Amino acid sequence: MHAFDVLGDPVRRRILELLAGGEQTSGALTQVVQAEFGISQPAVSQHLKVLRDNGFANVRAEGTRRLYAVDAAPLREVDNWLDHFRGFWNQRLDALGTELARGRRERRLRESEDKEKPDEGHHRAA
């Protein structure tokens, strides 16, 4: 199965998001995924199996518990593939950074001009 086939499923992406925070038991993962997606425990187990079989997650036994963790190797492969396309959004992000800086500079100039103006709202009666 290709990496994007694995990552194309929202349940598997969510499991990886949960695992990005650190190792989790299969029970904890199942509880969250069942609550969020309304799927059965066997369905969650099947998604965990797909992640394991395709190298995105590994599992280790600790007594009767099964602890899952992210395996970053396939994610690095996806990241390497995405390198071909980063230029498309990096240029836009650079342009956005320039526009944000311009806006901050203009706001500072307006604020300093406002401070230099005399207070026109309070005229003394003569």
mmCIF file of C-alpha atoms in Angstrom:
data_model
loop_
_atom_site.group_PDB
_atom_site.id
_atom_site.type_symbol
_atom_site.label_atom_id
_atom_site.label_comp_id
_atom_site.label_asym_id
_atom_site.label_seq_id
_atom_site.Cartn_x
_atom_site.Cartn_y
_atom_site.Cartn_z
ATOM 1 C CA MET A 1 0.000 0.000 0.000
ATOM 2 C CA HIS A 2 1.350 3.438 -0.932
ATOM 3 C CA ALA A 3 1.921 5.973 1.850
ATOM 4 C CA PHE A 4 -0.805 8.256 0.535
ATOM 5 C CA ASP A 5 -3.261 5.363 0.510
ATOM 6 C CA VAL A 6 -2.495 4.828 4.183
ATOM 7 C CA LEU A 7 -2.677 8.541 4.997
ATOM 8 C CA GLY A 8 -5.753 9.083 2.832
ATOM 9 C CA ASP A 9 -8.011 7.717 5.533
ATOM 10 C CA PRO A 10 -9.068 10.259 8.190
ATOM 11 C CA VAL A 11 -9.185 7.616 10.929
ATOM 12 C CA ARG A 12 -5.572 6.608 10.307
ATOM 13 C CA ARG A 13 -4.483 10.246 10.140
ATOM 14 C CA ARG A 14 -6.198 10.856 13.487
ATOM 15 C CA ILE A 15 -4.485 7.847 15.043
ATOM 16 C CA LEU A 16 -1.121 9.185 13.869
ATOM 17 C CA GLU A 17 -1.981 12.608 15.315
ATOM 18 C CA LEU A 18 -2.716 10.968 18.654
ATOM 19 C CA LEU A 19 0.510 8.986 18.494
ATOM 20 C CA ALA A 20 2.501 12.121 17.649
ATOM 21 C CA GLY A 21 1.939 13.123 21.275
ATOM 22 C CA GLY A 22 3.686 9.974 22.449
ATOM 23 C CA GLU A 23 3.174 6.280 22.920
ATOM 24 C CA GLN A 24 -0.441 5.236 23.586
ATOM 25 C CA THR A 25 -2.223 2.046 24.506
ATOM 26 C CA SER A 26 -4.496 0.442 21.947
ATOM 27 C CA GLY A 27 -7.352 0.909 24.423
ATOM 28 C CA ALA A 28 -6.782 4.661 24.721
ATOM 29 C CA LEU A 29 -6.548 5.026 20.945
ATOM 30 C CA THR A 30 -9.689 2.960 20.453
ATOM 31 C CA GLN A 31 -11.628 5.018 22.987
ATOM 32 C CA VAL A 32 -10.804 8.345 21.286
ATOM 33 C CA VAL A 33 -11.317 7.083 17.737
ATOM 34 C CA GLN A 34 -14.617 5.379 18.597
ATOM 35 C CA ALA A 35 -15.901 8.578 20.203
ATOM 36 C CA GLU A 36 -14.814 10.792 17.303
ATOM 37 C CA PHE A 37 -15.698 8.551 14.359
ATOM 38 C CA GLY A 38 -18.400 6.281 15.759
ATOM 39 C CA ILE A 39 -16.710 3.100 14.555
ATOM 40 C CA SER A 40 -16.386 -0.265 16.277
ATOM 41 C CA GLN A 41 -13.390 -1.566 18.207
ATOM 42 C CA PRO A 42 -12.630 -4.144 15.460
ATOM 43 C CA ALA A 43 -12.636 -1.328 12.882
ATOM 44 C CA VAL A 44 -10.133 0.655 14.962
ATOM 45 C CA SER A 45 -7.999 -2.482 15.305
ATOM 46 C CA GLN A 46 -8.039 -2.875 11.523
ATOM 47 C CA HIS A 47 -6.779 0.706 11.075
ATOM 48 C CA LEU A 48 -4.019 0.058 13.626
ATOM 49 C CA LYS A 49 -3.067 -3.083 11.680
ATOM 50 C CA VAL A 50 -2.840 -1.090 8.423
ATOM 51 C CA LEU A 51 -0.567 1.448 10.148
ATOM 52 C CA ARG A 52 1.609 -1.336 11.583
ATOM 53 C CA ASP A 53 1.762 -3.371 8.369
ATOM 54 C CA ASN A 54 2.797 -0.315 6.363
ATOM 55 C CA GLY A 55 5.445 0.826 8.840
ATOM 56 C CA PHE A 56 3.714 3.976 10.139
ATOM 57 C CA ALA A 57 3.333 2.622 13.663
ATOM 58 C CA ASN A 58 5.020 0.050 15.785
ATOM 59 C CA VAL A 59 3.652 -1.820 18.760
ATOM 60 C CA ARG A 60 5.221 -3.318 21.821
ATOM 61 C CA ALA A 61 3.731 -5.470 24.515
ATOM 62 C CA GLU A 62 3.817 -4.378 28.125
ATOM 63 C CA GLY A 63 2.116 -7.080 30.120
ATOM 64 C CA THR A 64 -1.378 -7.377 28.696
ATOM 65 C CA ARG A 65 -1.277 -3.903 27.142
ATOM 66 C CA ARG A 66 -0.228 -3.054 23.609
ATOM 67 C CA LEU A 67 1.578 0.272 23.278
ATOM 68 C CA TYR A 68 1.637 1.985 19.904
ATOM 69 C CA ALA A 69 4.103 4.609 18.698
ATOM 70 C CA VAL A 70 4.740 6.466 15.456
ATOM 71 C CA ASP A 71 7.450 5.122 13.195
ATOM 72 C CA ALA A 72 8.761 8.232 11.437
ATOM 73 C CA ALA A 73 10.500 6.494 8.501
ATOM 74 C CA PRO A 74 7.483 6.448 6.140
ATOM 75 C CA LEU A 75 6.621 10.000 7.153
ATOM 76 C CA ARG A 76 10.127 11.097 6.154
ATOM 77 C CA GLU A 77 9.542 9.475 2.766
ATOM 78 C CA VAL A 78 6.321 11.490 2.383
ATOM 79 C CA ASP A 79 8.163 14.634 3.471
ATOM 80 C CA ASN A 80 10.889 13.965 0.891
ATOM 81 C CA TRP A 81 8.260 13.555 -1.823
ATOM 82 C CA LEU A 82 6.597 16.809 -0.751
ATOM 83 C CA ASP A 83 9.940 18.623 -1.173
ATOM 84 C CA HIS A 84 9.199 18.714 -4.905
ATOM 85 C CA PHE A 85 6.197 20.937 -4.196
ATOM 86 C CA ARG A 86 7.306 23.134 -1.285
ATOM 87 C CA GLY A 87 8.351 25.898 -3.656
ATOM 88 C CA PHE A 88 4.717 26.459 -4.570
ATOM 89 C CA TRP A 89 3.679 27.360 -1.046
ATOM 90 C CA ASN A 90 7.004 28.725 0.223
ATOM 91 C CA GLN A 91 6.797 31.582 -2.299
ATOM 92 C CA ARG A 92 3.300 32.389 -1.105
ATOM 93 C CA LEU A 93 4.367 32.189 2.529
ATOM 94 C CA ASP A 94 7.310 34.500 1.821
ATOM 95 C CA ALA A 95 4.932 36.962 0.148
ATOM 96 C CA LEU A 96 2.551 36.728 3.097
ATOM 97 C CA GLY A 97 5.444 37.435 5.481
ATOM 98 C CA THR A 98 6.347 40.524 3.457
ATOM 99 C CA GLU A 99 2.745 41.781 3.528
ATOM 100 C CA LEU A 100 2.455 41.181 7.273
ATOM 101 C CA ALA A 101 5.691 43.089 7.891
ATOM 102 C CA ARG A 102 4.451 45.945 5.680
ATOM 103 C CA GLY A 103 1.179 46.074 7.632
ATOM 104 C CA ARG A 104 3.001 46.147 10.986
ATOM 105 C CA ARG A 105 5.282 48.935 9.745
ATOM 106 C CA GLU A 106 2.326 51.009 8.486
ATOM 107 C CA ARG A 107 0.471 50.490 11.778
ATOM 108 C CA ARG A 108 3.518 51.651 13.771
ATOM 109 C CA LEU A 109 3.819 54.745 11.561
ATOM 110 C CA ARG A 110 0.122 55.602 12.054
ATOM 111 C CA GLU A 111 0.401 55.097 15.802
ATOM 112 C CA SER A 112 3.475 57.337 16.045
ATOM 113 C CA GLU A 113 1.745 60.013 13.918
ATOM 114 C CA ASP A 114 -1.328 59.839 16.168
ATOM 115 C CA LYS A 115 0.855 60.352 19.248
ATOM 116 C CA GLU A 116 2.499 63.413 17.708
ATOM 117 C CA LYS A 117 -0.815 65.130 16.885
ATOM 118 C CA PRO A 118 -2.095 67.577 19.502
ATOM 119 C CA ASP A 119 -5.130 66.436 21.415
ATOM 120 C CA GLU A 120 -7.886 68.063 19.391
ATOM 121 C CA GLY A 121 -10.732 66.760 21.506
ATOM 122 C CA HIS A 122 -10.075 69.020 24.513
ATOM 123 C CA HIS A 123 -10.308 72.749 23.772
ATOM 124 C CA ARG A 124 -10.223 75.175 26.639
ATOM 125 C CA ALA A 125 -12.907 77.795 26.755
ATOM 126 C CA ALA A 126 -11.501 81.302 26.549
#
